[in-house]
Each structure stands twice: as structure tokens, then as C-alpha cells.
Short mmCIF file of C-alpha atoms in Angstrom, two decimals:
data_model
loop_
_atom_site.label_atom_id
_atom_site.label_comp_id
_atom_site.label_asym_id
_atom_site.label_seq_id
_atom_site.Cartn_x
_atom_site.Cartn_y
_atom_site.Cartn_z
CA UNK A 1 -12.24 -35.30 4.95
CA UNK A 2 -8.63 -34.97 6.07
CA UNK A 3 -6.77 -31.90 4.79
CA UNK A 4 -3.80 -32.84 2.62
CA UNK A 5 -3.11 -29.72 0.58
CA UNK A 6 0.12 -27.98 1.71
CA UNK A 7 -0.29 -24.81 3.75
CA UNK A 8 3.31 -23.66 3.12
CA UNK A 9 5.02 -22.77 -0.19
CA UNK A 10 8.53 -21.60 -1.02
CA UNK A 11 9.42 -18.46 -3.00
CA UNK A 12 12.69 -17.56 -4.76
CA UNK A 13 13.76 -13.93 -5.32
CA UNK A 14 15.58 -13.50 -8.64
CA UNK A 15 17.43 -10.62 -10.29
CA UNK A 16 16.93 -7.88 -7.68
CA UNK A 17 19.47 -5.35 -6.45
CA UNK A 18 20.18 -4.76 -2.77
CA UNK A 19 17.52 -2.06 -2.30
CA UNK A 20 14.69 -4.16 -3.72
CA UNK A 21 15.90 -7.24 -1.90
CA UNK A 22 15.84 -5.40 1.42
CA UNK A 23 12.16 -4.63 0.83
CA UNK A 24 11.36 -8.15 -0.35
CA UNK A 25 13.13 -9.72 2.61
CA UNK A 26 10.47 -8.08 4.78
CA UNK A 27 7.90 -10.02 2.78
CA UNK A 28 9.01 -13.20 4.51
CA UNK A 29 8.36 -11.62 7.90
CA UNK A 30 4.70 -11.17 6.86
CA UNK A 31 4.10 -14.33 4.91
CA UNK A 32 4.56 -17.09 7.56
CA UNK A 33 1.70 -15.88 9.80
CA UNK A 34 -1.09 -16.73 7.41
CA UNK A 35 -2.53 -19.51 5.29
CA UNK A 36 -1.17 -20.18 2.78
CA UNK A 37 2.27 -19.34 4.16
CA UNK A 38 5.31 -18.41 2.05
CA UNK A 39 8.93 -19.04 3.00
CA UNK A 40 12.30 -18.42 1.27
CA UNK A 41 13.38 -21.09 -1.20
CA UNK A 42 16.89 -22.52 -1.05
CA UNK A 43 17.21 -22.48 -4.84
CA UNK A 44 15.31 -21.27 -7.89
CA UNK A 45 14.85 -24.85 -9.09
CA UNK A 46 13.28 -25.97 -5.81
CA UNK A 47 10.98 -22.96 -5.41
CA UNK A 48 7.23 -23.32 -5.67
CA UNK A 49 6.98 -19.72 -6.87
CA UNK A 50 9.35 -16.96 -8.01
CA UNK A 51 9.39 -13.20 -7.61
CA UNK A 52 11.58 -11.79 -10.40
CA UNK A 53 12.86 -8.41 -11.60
CA UNK A 54 11.03 -7.67 -14.85
CA UNK A 55 13.67 -5.07 -15.76
CA UNK A 56 16.60 -7.51 -15.51
CA UNK A 57 16.78 -9.16 -18.93
CA UNK A 58 18.93 -12.18 -17.92
CA UNK A 59 16.46 -13.04 -15.15
CA UNK A 60 13.47 -12.76 -17.49
CA UNK A 61 15.26 -15.01 -19.98
CA UNK A 62 16.17 -17.54 -17.28
CA UNK A 63 12.64 -17.97 -15.90
CA UNK A 64 11.23 -18.06 -19.44
CA UNK A 65 13.71 -20.72 -20.57
CA UNK A 66 12.91 -22.74 -17.44
CA UNK A 67 9.21 -22.74 -18.33
CA UNK A 68 8.30 -21.07 -15.02
CA UNK A 69 6.24 -18.09 -16.26
CA UNK A 70 3.06 -19.43 -14.65
CA UNK A 71 4.86 -19.49 -11.29
CA UNK A 72 6.35 -15.97 -11.42
CA UNK A 73 5.30 -12.59 -10.11
CA UNK A 74 7.38 -10.03 -12.01
CA UNK A 75 8.18 -6.61 -10.54
CA UNK A 76 9.09 -3.81 -12.93
CA UNK A 77 8.13 -1.34 -15.60
CA UNK A 78 7.10 -3.64 -18.45
CA UNK A 79 5.28 -6.97 -18.28
CA UNK A 80 7.45 -9.62 -19.99
CA UNK A 81 5.93 -11.58 -22.86
CA UNK A 82 3.93 -14.52 -21.53
CA UNK A 83 3.98 -13.30 -17.92
CA UNK A 84 0.94 -14.11 -15.78
CA UNK A 85 1.50 -11.55 -13.02
CA UNK A 86 3.42 -8.27 -12.92
CA UNK A 87 3.53 -5.53 -10.27
CA UNK A 88 4.93 -2.01 -10.61
CA UNK A 89 7.51 -0.38 -8.40
CA UNK A 90 7.48 0.69 -5.61
CA UNK A 91 6.93 -2.83 -4.36
CA UNK A 92 3.72 -3.37 -2.38
CA UNK A 93 4.14 -6.39 -0.13
CA UNK A 94 0.37 -6.71 0.33
CA UNK A 95 -0.14 -6.77 -3.44
CA UNK A 96 2.66 -9.30 -3.75
CA UNK A 97 0.89 -11.61 -1.31
CA UNK A 98 -2.33 -11.23 -3.28
CA UNK A 99 -0.62 -12.10 -6.57
CA UNK A 100 1.04 -15.19 -5.08
CA UNK A 101 -2.32 -16.31 -3.70
CA UNK A 102 -3.81 -15.86 -7.18
CA UNK A 103 -1.04 -17.95 -8.77
CA UNK A 104 -1.65 -20.65 -6.17
CA UNK A 105 -5.38 -20.62 -6.87
CA UNK A 106 -4.72 -21.06 -10.59
CA UNK A 107 -2.29 -23.90 -9.92
CA UNK A 108 -4.60 -25.85 -7.64
CA UNK A 109 -7.65 -25.30 -9.83
CA UNK A 110 -5.76 -26.74 -12.81
CA UNK A 111 -4.69 -29.94 -11.04
CA UNK A 112 -6.28 -33.25 -12.00
CA UNK A 113 -4.90 -35.26 -9.10
CA UNK A 114 -7.71 -36.84 -7.04
CA UNK A 115 -6.55 -35.29 -3.76
CA UNK A 116 -6.71 -31.75 -5.19
CA UNK A 117 -9.99 -32.38 -6.94
CA UNK A 118 -11.44 -33.74 -3.70
CA UNK A 119 -10.08 -30.80 -1.72
CA UNK A 120 -11.53 -28.22 -4.09
CA UNK A 121 -14.85 -29.80 -4.98
CA UNK A 122 -16.02 -31.56 -1.82
CA UNK A 123 -19.44 -30.51 -0.60
CA UNK A 124 -19.15 -29.48 3.06
CA UNK A 125 -20.88 -31.73 5.55
CA UNK A 126 -23.17 -30.31 8.27
CA UNK A 127 -20.30 -31.00 10.66
CA UNK A 128 -16.80 -30.78 9.20
CA UNK A 129 -13.97 -32.76 10.74
CA UNK A 130 -10.87 -30.92 11.81
CA UNK A 131 -7.89 -31.13 9.39
CA UNK A 132 -5.07 -33.13 10.89
CA UNK A 133 -7.45 -35.02 13.21
CA UNK A 134 -7.37 -38.52 11.72
CA UNK A 135 -10.32 -39.62 13.80
CA UNK A 136 -13.70 -38.61 12.46
CA UNK A 137 -14.77 -36.89 15.69
CA UNK A 138 -16.48 -33.58 14.90
CA UNK A 139 -15.25 -30.30 16.30
CA UNK A 140 -16.99 -28.99 19.39
CA UNK A 141 -16.79 -25.25 18.74
CA UNK A 142 -19.27 -22.75 17.38
CA UNK A 143 -20.92 -23.11 13.98
CA UNK A 144 -19.61 -20.54 11.51
CA UNK A 145 -20.47 -19.82 7.88
CA UNK A 146 -17.92 -18.69 5.27
CA UNK A 147 -19.24 -17.11 2.05
CA UNK A 148 -16.85 -16.50 -0.85
CA UNK A 149 -17.05 -17.18 -4.60
CA UNK A 150 -13.44 -18.45 -4.64
CA UNK A 151 -13.09 -22.14 -3.80
CA UNK A 152 -9.48 -21.61 -2.76
CA UNK A 153 -10.36 -18.72 -0.44
CA UNK A 154 -13.14 -20.83 1.09
CA UNK A 155 -10.91 -23.79 1.72
CA UNK A 156 -7.98 -21.88 3.19
CA UNK A 157 -10.25 -19.99 5.58
CA UNK A 158 -11.99 -23.25 6.41
CA UNK A 159 -8.66 -24.76 7.41
CA UNK A 160 -7.74 -21.79 9.61
CA UNK A 161 -11.08 -21.74 11.39
CA UNK A 162 -11.20 -25.50 11.88
CA UNK A 163 -7.75 -25.28 13.41
CA UNK A 164 -9.27 -22.95 16.02
CA UNK A 165 -12.03 -25.45 16.80
CA UNK A 166 -14.94 -23.99 14.83
CA UNK A 167 -17.42 -26.08 12.87
CA UNK A 168 -17.21 -24.59 9.39
CA UNK A 169 -19.89 -24.45 6.70
CA UNK A 170 -19.25 -23.07 3.21
CA UNK A 171 -21.27 -21.20 0.57
CA UNK A 172 -20.17 -19.76 -2.78
CA UNK A 173 -23.06 -17.33 -3.34
CA UNK A 174 -25.79 -15.49 -1.47
CA UNK A 175 -28.54 -18.00 -2.33
CA UNK A 176 -26.61 -20.88 -0.78
CA UNK A 177 -25.74 -18.72 2.23
CA UNK A 178 -29.36 -17.68 2.81
CA UNK A 179 -30.51 -21.30 2.71
CA UNK A 180 -27.97 -22.26 5.35
CA UNK A 181 -28.78 -19.22 7.48
CA UNK A 182 -32.48 -20.13 7.39
CA UNK A 183 -31.82 -23.76 8.30
CA UNK A 184 -29.65 -23.47 11.39
CA UNK A 185 -28.07 -20.99 13.80
CA UNK A 186 -24.59 -19.59 13.17
CA UNK A 187 -22.51 -17.68 15.68
CA UNK A 188 -20.25 -16.08 13.06
CA UNK A 189 -20.53 -15.34 9.34
CA UNK A 190 -17.50 -14.47 7.20
CA UNK A 191 -18.41 -12.62 3.99
CA UNK A 192 -16.46 -11.54 0.95
CA UNK A 193 -17.85 -8.36 -0.64
CA UNK A 194 -17.55 -9.53 -4.26
CA UNK A 195 -19.45 -12.81 -4.60
CA UNK A 196 -19.41 -13.14 -8.40
CA UNK A 197 -22.02 -13.03 -11.14
CA UNK A 198 -23.84 -16.11 -9.80
CA UNK A 199 -24.72 -14.36 -6.55
CA UNK A 200 -27.91 -12.25 -6.47
CA UNK A 201 -26.56 -10.29 -3.47
CA UNK A 202 -23.04 -9.06 -2.86
CA UNK A 203 -21.48 -9.40 0.57
CA UNK A 204 -22.57 -5.94 1.73
CA UNK A 205 -26.21 -6.57 0.81
CA UNK A 206 -26.05 -10.01 2.42
CA UNK A 207 -24.60 -8.50 5.59
CA UNK A 208 -27.36 -5.92 5.66
CA UNK A 209 -29.97 -8.66 5.18
CA UNK A 210 -28.54 -10.63 8.12
CA UNK A 211 -28.44 -7.60 10.39
CA UNK A 212 -31.95 -6.43 9.53
CA UNK A 213 -33.55 -9.85 9.90
CA UNK A 214 -35.83 -9.85 12.95
CA UNK A 215 -35.59 -13.54 13.77
CA UNK A 216 -32.87 -16.16 13.41
CA UNK A 217 -32.79 -19.94 13.92
CA UNK A 218 -32.18 -20.66 17.57
CA UNK A 219 -32.73 -16.95 18.30
CA UNK A 220 -29.01 -16.45 17.61
CA UNK A 221 -28.11 -13.37 15.57
CA UNK A 222 -24.71 -14.06 14.01
CA UNK A 223 -21.83 -11.63 14.16
CA UNK A 224 -20.63 -10.72 10.67
CA UNK A 225 -17.01 -10.31 9.59
CA UNK A 226 -16.24 -8.94 6.14
CA UNK A 227 -13.13 -10.57 4.59
CA UNK A 228 -12.35 -8.77 1.35
CA UNK A 229 -9.69 -7.41 -0.95
CA UNK A 230 -11.38 -3.96 -0.87
CA UNK A 231 -9.25 -1.97 1.54
CA UNK A 232 -10.01 1.74 1.01
CA UNK A 233 -11.53 3.94 3.70
CA UNK A 234 -14.67 4.22 1.55
CA UNK A 235 -14.98 0.43 1.42
CA UNK A 236 -14.66 0.25 5.21
CA UNK A 237 -17.38 2.87 5.62
CA UNK A 238 -19.64 0.80 3.36
CA UNK A 239 -18.97 -2.19 5.56
CA UNK A 240 -19.88 -0.20 8.66
CA UNK A 241 -23.09 1.02 7.02
CA UNK A 242 -24.00 -2.57 6.13
CA UNK A 243 -23.65 -3.41 9.82
CA UNK A 244 -20.60 -5.66 9.87
CA UNK A 245 -18.99 -6.34 13.25
CA UNK A 246 -15.44 -6.48 11.85
CA UNK A 247 -13.79 -5.59 8.53
CA UNK A 248 -10.72 -7.59 7.47
CA UNK A 249 -8.78 -7.15 4.25
CA UNK A 250 -7.06 -9.77 2.11
CA UNK A 251 -4.41 -11.06 2.26
CA UNK A 252 -5.62 -12.06 5.72
CA UNK A 253 -2.83 -11.59 8.25
CA UNK A 254 -2.85 -13.65 11.43
CA UNK A 255 -2.60 -10.86 14.06
CA UNK A 256 -5.52 -8.88 12.60
CA UNK A 257 -7.47 -12.11 12.04
CA UNK A 258 -7.13 -13.24 15.66
CA UNK A 259 -7.81 -9.74 17.01
CA UNK A 260 -11.08 -9.60 15.08
CA UNK A 261 -12.05 -13.10 16.19
CA UNK A 262 -11.48 -12.22 19.84
CA UNK A 263 -13.67 -9.15 19.33
CA UNK A 264 -16.64 -11.17 18.04
CA UNK A 265 -15.95 -14.34 20.03
CA UNK A 266 -14.46 -13.54 23.47
CA UNK A 267 -14.58 -17.26 24.36
CA UNK A 268 -11.91 -18.06 21.76
CA UNK A 269 -8.77 -19.55 23.29
CA UNK A 270 -5.65 -19.70 21.12
#
């Protein structure tokens, strides 16, 4: 399957004073080095998403009248009527990235177009072709497993890893992951901590299971990377106790991502 979902989206900043805008301008220094990437929009009308001042009444009225509430992350004291996402001040750029990712997930999940449906719902093949490679030649890198209950999170990480030459396999819960782990060797496993109500094990328990298992297919014990929105020091300690080899927090930033990959896969060439 050839990847056709955009990896880059534009964002307009509306209604902010100079102090807030100076902070938000730094957002665009973070956002390009990741997938999905976010870049400044030329105009409000052309923007894929909007970050707006919830305390600036004319801006709230403008985005409401334009029917853009589902595309807006508001920043301010009170959540405007009908708003989907609202963050308090002081502005957290990491939380802003997370909210934009959530809006994108909702947008893509709601689409009926065949290309989006195919992109979200396709069952991964044993060997997944590299996005952008129009031939059907498989990748030649290591086999890796990504486990996350979010289809969007799975697919974006799949794209990033395939771009680095890995053969990517996907699972949305611990049962599916355990079946794959029992069937073939994996060099790397990427786990979210929260795997949803349909998963008998969370990511920490699944990590612990992998690390305590005495035998693995092909006699290869995979290295485990946690990829999660849980970022406190306590959460990191729990990851260490579960035996993970690296702990990455969402939104997943490219420098930390590549640093962790080099740690668990020294053969990686970027």
C-alpha cells in the first residue's frame, strides 16, 4: 500500500498579543521535525488548523462564524461554547502538539473517502512496502512491532519507521501483539502504555512479559521502546521497572526519536 495521507499540515495563529505570539512562534521550530508536521499557514482561510485566543471575543466569534470550531485549539481562561480543544495559560507547546494531533486523529477517523479509509483500516501485511516507493519491493531492514490502540498513532509511527528502512508490523492490543511475538522474531518493539479497554495487558505489563520470556522466535530477544503520553518521573521509573530499553514521550520529537533508535539499533544509518 502506498502512503497518500499528508504528513504536513498548516496552522494559523489568531487573536494573540505579542507575548503569546512570541511563545507560539517557537512552536513552529518544534513542529517540523516530527510526523505529522505543522507549519505556519499563510491565511486563516487556508489553514488546516487554528490556534486561537479564547479570551479575545472577536477571534472566538470569527472562528465560530467560519464553522471552524472542530479545527481549533483555543488558549485561554474559559472554553468557548462548542469548542473541541482548549488549553490554559501559560502555553505548553508540548500540550499544544498533543491537542493538534488529537484534532487530526478525529478528522481522519471521520473521513469517508476511500484513500483515508484504506489508510486507517488496512490490515498490515507480513512485509509492508515502504511509503513513497511505488514499486512493491519490500524493505530490507529489521522487523519491528508497533503496539498502540490508536490507529492514527500506529500509522504515523509506521510511516516514520518505514522511512528508515524497517519492516513494520502493527497491533492494537496485547493479544494481537503476543500472537505476532510468538510467530516470528522482532528486533524492536514499540509500546504505548495505555492500550485501551480491549487489551488484557497494558504496555508496561506487555513489556515485562517480553523481558521475562525465556525464549523467543529465532532466539532474538527484542529491544523494547515505550512511546507514551505519560511523561512524569514516576511514569519513567515504572518503565524502567518493566524493563524497557528506552522511554519516549508523545508528541514524539525527531531528535529524541533518532537518539533512542541509535541506542537500541546501532546499525541504523540516517
